[in-house]
mmCIF file with all atom_site columns, C-alpha atoms in Angstrom:
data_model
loop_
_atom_site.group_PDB
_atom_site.id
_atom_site.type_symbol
_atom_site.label_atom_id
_atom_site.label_alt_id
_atom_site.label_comp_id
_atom_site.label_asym_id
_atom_site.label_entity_id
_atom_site.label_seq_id
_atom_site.pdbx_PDB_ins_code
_atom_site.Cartn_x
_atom_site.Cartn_y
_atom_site.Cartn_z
_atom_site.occupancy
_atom_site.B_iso_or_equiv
_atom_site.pdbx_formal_charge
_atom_site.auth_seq_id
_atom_site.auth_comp_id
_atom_site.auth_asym_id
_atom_site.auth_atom_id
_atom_site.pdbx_PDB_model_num
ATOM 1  C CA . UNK N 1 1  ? 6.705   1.948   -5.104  1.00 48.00 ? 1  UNK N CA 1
ATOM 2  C CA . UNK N 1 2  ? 6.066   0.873   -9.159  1.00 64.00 ? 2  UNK N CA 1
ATOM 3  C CA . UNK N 1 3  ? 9.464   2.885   -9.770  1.00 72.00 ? 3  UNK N CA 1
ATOM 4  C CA . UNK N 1 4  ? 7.338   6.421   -9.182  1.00 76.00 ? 4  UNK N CA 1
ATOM 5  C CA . UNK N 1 5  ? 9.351   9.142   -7.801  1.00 85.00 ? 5  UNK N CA 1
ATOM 6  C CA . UNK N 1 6  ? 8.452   11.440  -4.770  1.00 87.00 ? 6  UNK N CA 1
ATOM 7  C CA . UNK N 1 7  ? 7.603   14.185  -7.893  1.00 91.00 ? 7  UNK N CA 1
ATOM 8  C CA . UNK N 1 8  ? 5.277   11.652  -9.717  1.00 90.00 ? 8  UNK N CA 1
ATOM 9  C CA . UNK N 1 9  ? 3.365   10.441  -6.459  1.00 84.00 ? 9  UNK N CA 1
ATOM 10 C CA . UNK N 1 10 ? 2.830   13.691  -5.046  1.00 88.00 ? 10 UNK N CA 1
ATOM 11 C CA . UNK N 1 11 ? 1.424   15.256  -8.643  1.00 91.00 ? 11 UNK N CA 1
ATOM 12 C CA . UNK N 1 12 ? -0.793  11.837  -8.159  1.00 87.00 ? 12 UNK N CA 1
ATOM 13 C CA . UNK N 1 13 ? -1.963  12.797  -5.359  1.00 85.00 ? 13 UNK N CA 1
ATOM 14 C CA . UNK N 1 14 ? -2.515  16.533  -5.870  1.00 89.00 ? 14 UNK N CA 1
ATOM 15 C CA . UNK N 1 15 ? -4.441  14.999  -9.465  1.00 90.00 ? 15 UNK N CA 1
ATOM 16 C CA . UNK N 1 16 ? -6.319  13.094  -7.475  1.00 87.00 ? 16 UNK N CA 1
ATOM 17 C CA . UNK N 1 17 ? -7.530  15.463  -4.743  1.00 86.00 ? 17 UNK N CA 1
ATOM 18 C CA . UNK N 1 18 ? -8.783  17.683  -7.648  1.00 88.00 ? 18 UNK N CA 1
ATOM 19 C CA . UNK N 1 19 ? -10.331 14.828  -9.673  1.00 90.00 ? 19 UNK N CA 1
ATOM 20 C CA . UNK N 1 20 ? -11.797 13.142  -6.192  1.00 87.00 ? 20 UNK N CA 1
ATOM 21 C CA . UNK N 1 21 ? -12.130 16.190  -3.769  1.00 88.00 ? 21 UNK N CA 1
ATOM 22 C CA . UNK N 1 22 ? -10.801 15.870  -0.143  1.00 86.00 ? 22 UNK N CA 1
ATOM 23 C CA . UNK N 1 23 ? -14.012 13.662  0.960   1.00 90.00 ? 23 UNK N CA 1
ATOM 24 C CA . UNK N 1 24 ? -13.164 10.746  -1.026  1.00 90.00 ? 24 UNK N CA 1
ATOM 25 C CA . UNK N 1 25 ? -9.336  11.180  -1.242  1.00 87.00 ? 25 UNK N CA 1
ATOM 26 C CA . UNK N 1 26 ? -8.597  9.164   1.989   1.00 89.00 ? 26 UNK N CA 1
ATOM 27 C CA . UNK N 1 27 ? -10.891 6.165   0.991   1.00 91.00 ? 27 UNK N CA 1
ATOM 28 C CA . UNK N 1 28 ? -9.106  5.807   -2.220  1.00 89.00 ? 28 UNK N CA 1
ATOM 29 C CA . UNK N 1 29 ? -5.569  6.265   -0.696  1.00 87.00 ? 29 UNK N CA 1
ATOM 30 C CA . UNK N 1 30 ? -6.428  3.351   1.181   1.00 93.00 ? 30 UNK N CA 1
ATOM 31 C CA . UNK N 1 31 ? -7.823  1.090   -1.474  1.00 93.00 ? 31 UNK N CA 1
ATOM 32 C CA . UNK N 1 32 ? -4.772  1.319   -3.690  1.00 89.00 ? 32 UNK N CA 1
ATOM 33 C CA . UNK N 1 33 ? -2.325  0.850   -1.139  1.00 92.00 ? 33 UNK N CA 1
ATOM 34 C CA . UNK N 1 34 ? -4.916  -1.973  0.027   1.00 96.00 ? 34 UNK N CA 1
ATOM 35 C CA . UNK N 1 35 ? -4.703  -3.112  -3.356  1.00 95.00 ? 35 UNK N CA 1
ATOM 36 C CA . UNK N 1 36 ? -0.958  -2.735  -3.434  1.00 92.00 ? 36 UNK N CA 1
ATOM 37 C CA . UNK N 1 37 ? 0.092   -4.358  -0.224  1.00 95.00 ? 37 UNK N CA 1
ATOM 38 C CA . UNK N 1 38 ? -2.465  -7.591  -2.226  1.00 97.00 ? 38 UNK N CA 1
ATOM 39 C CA . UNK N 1 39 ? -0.230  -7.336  -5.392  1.00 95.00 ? 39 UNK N CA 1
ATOM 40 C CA . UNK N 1 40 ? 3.167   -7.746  -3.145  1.00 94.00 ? 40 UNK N CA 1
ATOM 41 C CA . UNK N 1 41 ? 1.463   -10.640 -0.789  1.00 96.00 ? 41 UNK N CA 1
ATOM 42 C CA . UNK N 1 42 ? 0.417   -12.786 -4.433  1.00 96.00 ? 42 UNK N CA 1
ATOM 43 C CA . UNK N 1 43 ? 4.182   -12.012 -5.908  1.00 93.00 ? 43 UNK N CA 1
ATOM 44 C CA . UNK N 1 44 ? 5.353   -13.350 -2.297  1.00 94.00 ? 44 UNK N CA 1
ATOM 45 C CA . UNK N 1 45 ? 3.285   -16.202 -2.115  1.00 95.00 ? 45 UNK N CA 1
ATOM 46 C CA . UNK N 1 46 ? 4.062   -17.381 -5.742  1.00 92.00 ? 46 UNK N CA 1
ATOM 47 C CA . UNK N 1 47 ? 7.509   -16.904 -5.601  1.00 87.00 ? 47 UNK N CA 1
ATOM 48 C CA . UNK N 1 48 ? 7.451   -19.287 -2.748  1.00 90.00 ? 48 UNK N CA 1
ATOM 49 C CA . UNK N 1 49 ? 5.129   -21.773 -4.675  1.00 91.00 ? 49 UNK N CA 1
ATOM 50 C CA . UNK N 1 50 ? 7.998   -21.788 -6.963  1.00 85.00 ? 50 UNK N CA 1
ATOM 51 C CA . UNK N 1 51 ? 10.694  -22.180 -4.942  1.00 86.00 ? 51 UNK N CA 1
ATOM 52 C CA . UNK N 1 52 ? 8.500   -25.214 -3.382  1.00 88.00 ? 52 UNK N CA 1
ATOM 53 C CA . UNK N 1 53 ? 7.581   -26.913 -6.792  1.00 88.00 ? 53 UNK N CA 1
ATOM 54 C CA . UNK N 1 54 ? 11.247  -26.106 -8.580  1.00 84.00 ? 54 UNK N CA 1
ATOM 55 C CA . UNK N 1 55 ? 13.536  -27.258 -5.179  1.00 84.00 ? 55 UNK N CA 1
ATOM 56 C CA . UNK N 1 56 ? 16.673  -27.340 -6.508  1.00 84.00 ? 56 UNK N CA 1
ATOM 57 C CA . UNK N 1 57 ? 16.017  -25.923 -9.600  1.00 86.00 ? 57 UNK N CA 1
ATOM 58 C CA . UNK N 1 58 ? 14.294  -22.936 -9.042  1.00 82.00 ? 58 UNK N CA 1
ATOM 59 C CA . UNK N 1 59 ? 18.085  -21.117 -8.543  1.00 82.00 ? 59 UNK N CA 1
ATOM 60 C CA . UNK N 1 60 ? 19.054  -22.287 -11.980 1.00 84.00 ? 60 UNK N CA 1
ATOM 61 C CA . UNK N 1 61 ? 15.951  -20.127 -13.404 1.00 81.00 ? 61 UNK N CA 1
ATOM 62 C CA . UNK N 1 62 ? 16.089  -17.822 -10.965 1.00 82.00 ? 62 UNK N CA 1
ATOM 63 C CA . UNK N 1 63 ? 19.718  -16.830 -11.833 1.00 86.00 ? 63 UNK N CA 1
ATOM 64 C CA . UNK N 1 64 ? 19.160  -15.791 -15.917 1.00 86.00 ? 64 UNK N CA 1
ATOM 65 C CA . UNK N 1 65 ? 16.454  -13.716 -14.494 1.00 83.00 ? 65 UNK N CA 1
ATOM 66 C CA . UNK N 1 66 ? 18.400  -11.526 -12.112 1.00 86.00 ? 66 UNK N CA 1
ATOM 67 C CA . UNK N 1 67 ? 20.914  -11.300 -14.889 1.00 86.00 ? 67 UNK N CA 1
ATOM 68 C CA . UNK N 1 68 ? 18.211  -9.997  -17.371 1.00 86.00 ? 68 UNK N CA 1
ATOM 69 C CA . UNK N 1 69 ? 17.447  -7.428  -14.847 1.00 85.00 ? 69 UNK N CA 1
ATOM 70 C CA . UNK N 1 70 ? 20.996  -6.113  -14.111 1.00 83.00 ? 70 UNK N CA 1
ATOM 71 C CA . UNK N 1 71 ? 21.028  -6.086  -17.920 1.00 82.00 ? 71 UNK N CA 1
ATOM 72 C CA . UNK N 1 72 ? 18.078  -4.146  -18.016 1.00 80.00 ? 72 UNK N CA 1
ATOM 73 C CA . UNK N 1 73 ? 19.580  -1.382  -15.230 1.00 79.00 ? 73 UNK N CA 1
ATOM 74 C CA . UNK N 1 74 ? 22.713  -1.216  -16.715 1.00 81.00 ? 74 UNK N CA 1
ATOM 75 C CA . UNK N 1 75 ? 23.537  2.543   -18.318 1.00 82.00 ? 75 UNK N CA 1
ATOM 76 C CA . UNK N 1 76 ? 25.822  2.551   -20.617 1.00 82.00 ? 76 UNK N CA 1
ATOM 77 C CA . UNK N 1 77 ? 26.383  6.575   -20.188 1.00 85.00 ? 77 UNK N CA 1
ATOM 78 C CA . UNK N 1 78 ? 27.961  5.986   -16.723 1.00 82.00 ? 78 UNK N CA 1
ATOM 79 C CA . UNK N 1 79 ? 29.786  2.806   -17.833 1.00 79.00 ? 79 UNK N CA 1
ATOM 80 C CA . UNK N 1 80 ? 31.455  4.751   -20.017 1.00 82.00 ? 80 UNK N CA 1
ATOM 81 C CA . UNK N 1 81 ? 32.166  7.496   -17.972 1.00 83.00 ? 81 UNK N CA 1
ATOM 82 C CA . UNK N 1 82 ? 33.153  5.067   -15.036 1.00 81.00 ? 82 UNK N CA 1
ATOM 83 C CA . UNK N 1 83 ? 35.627  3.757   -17.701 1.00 79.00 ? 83 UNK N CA 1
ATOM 84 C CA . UNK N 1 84 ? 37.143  7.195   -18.863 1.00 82.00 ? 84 UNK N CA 1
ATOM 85 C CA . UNK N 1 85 ? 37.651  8.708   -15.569 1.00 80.00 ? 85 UNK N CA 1
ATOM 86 C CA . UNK N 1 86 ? 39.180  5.583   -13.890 1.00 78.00 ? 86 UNK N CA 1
ATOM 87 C CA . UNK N 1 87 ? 41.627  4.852   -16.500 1.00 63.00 ? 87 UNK N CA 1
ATOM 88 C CA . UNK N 1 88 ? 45.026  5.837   -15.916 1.00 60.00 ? 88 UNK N CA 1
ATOM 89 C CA . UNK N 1 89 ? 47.626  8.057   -18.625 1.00 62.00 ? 89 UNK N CA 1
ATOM 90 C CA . UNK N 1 90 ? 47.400  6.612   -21.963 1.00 59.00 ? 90 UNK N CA 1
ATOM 91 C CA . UNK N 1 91 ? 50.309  4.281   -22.290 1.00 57.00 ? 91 UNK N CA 1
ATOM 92 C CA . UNK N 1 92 ? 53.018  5.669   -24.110 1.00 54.00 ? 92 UNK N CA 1
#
């Protein structure tokens, strides 16, 4: 959820509990995930205004996108360790 780790969300919510106290800890818990579950129902819901507006198209834009992101993912560090440790002898 937002690319947080378990670490991150539970220092969250141990921040939180101090900052809120245990009272109003629950009732905010629920507003952001509330709030959350809103954020994931507009992306939806606009994705599939697209996809009704586009047709056809929409998979031609769609496509440089999901390249951007695998772009954006990619680590170079394990590429090139991927590529060291798979090659075979150095030709002689």
């Amino acid at each position: 959820m937002f690319g947080l780790s378990l670490e991150h969300l539970a220092t969250l919510l141990v921040a939180a509990l101090f900052v809120l106290g245990p009272e109003r800890l629950p009732g905010a818990v629920r507003g952001v995930s509330r709030a959350a579950r809103r954020a994931r129902e507009f992306a939806a819901g606009a994705q599939e205004r697209l996809e009704a507006e586009l047709g056809p198209e929409f998979e031609q834009v769609r496509k440089p996108l999901q390249d951007l992101r695998a772009l954006r993912e990619f680590d170079p560090r394990a590429a090139l360790r991927r590529h060291l440790l798979d090659a075979g002898p150095p030709a002689a």
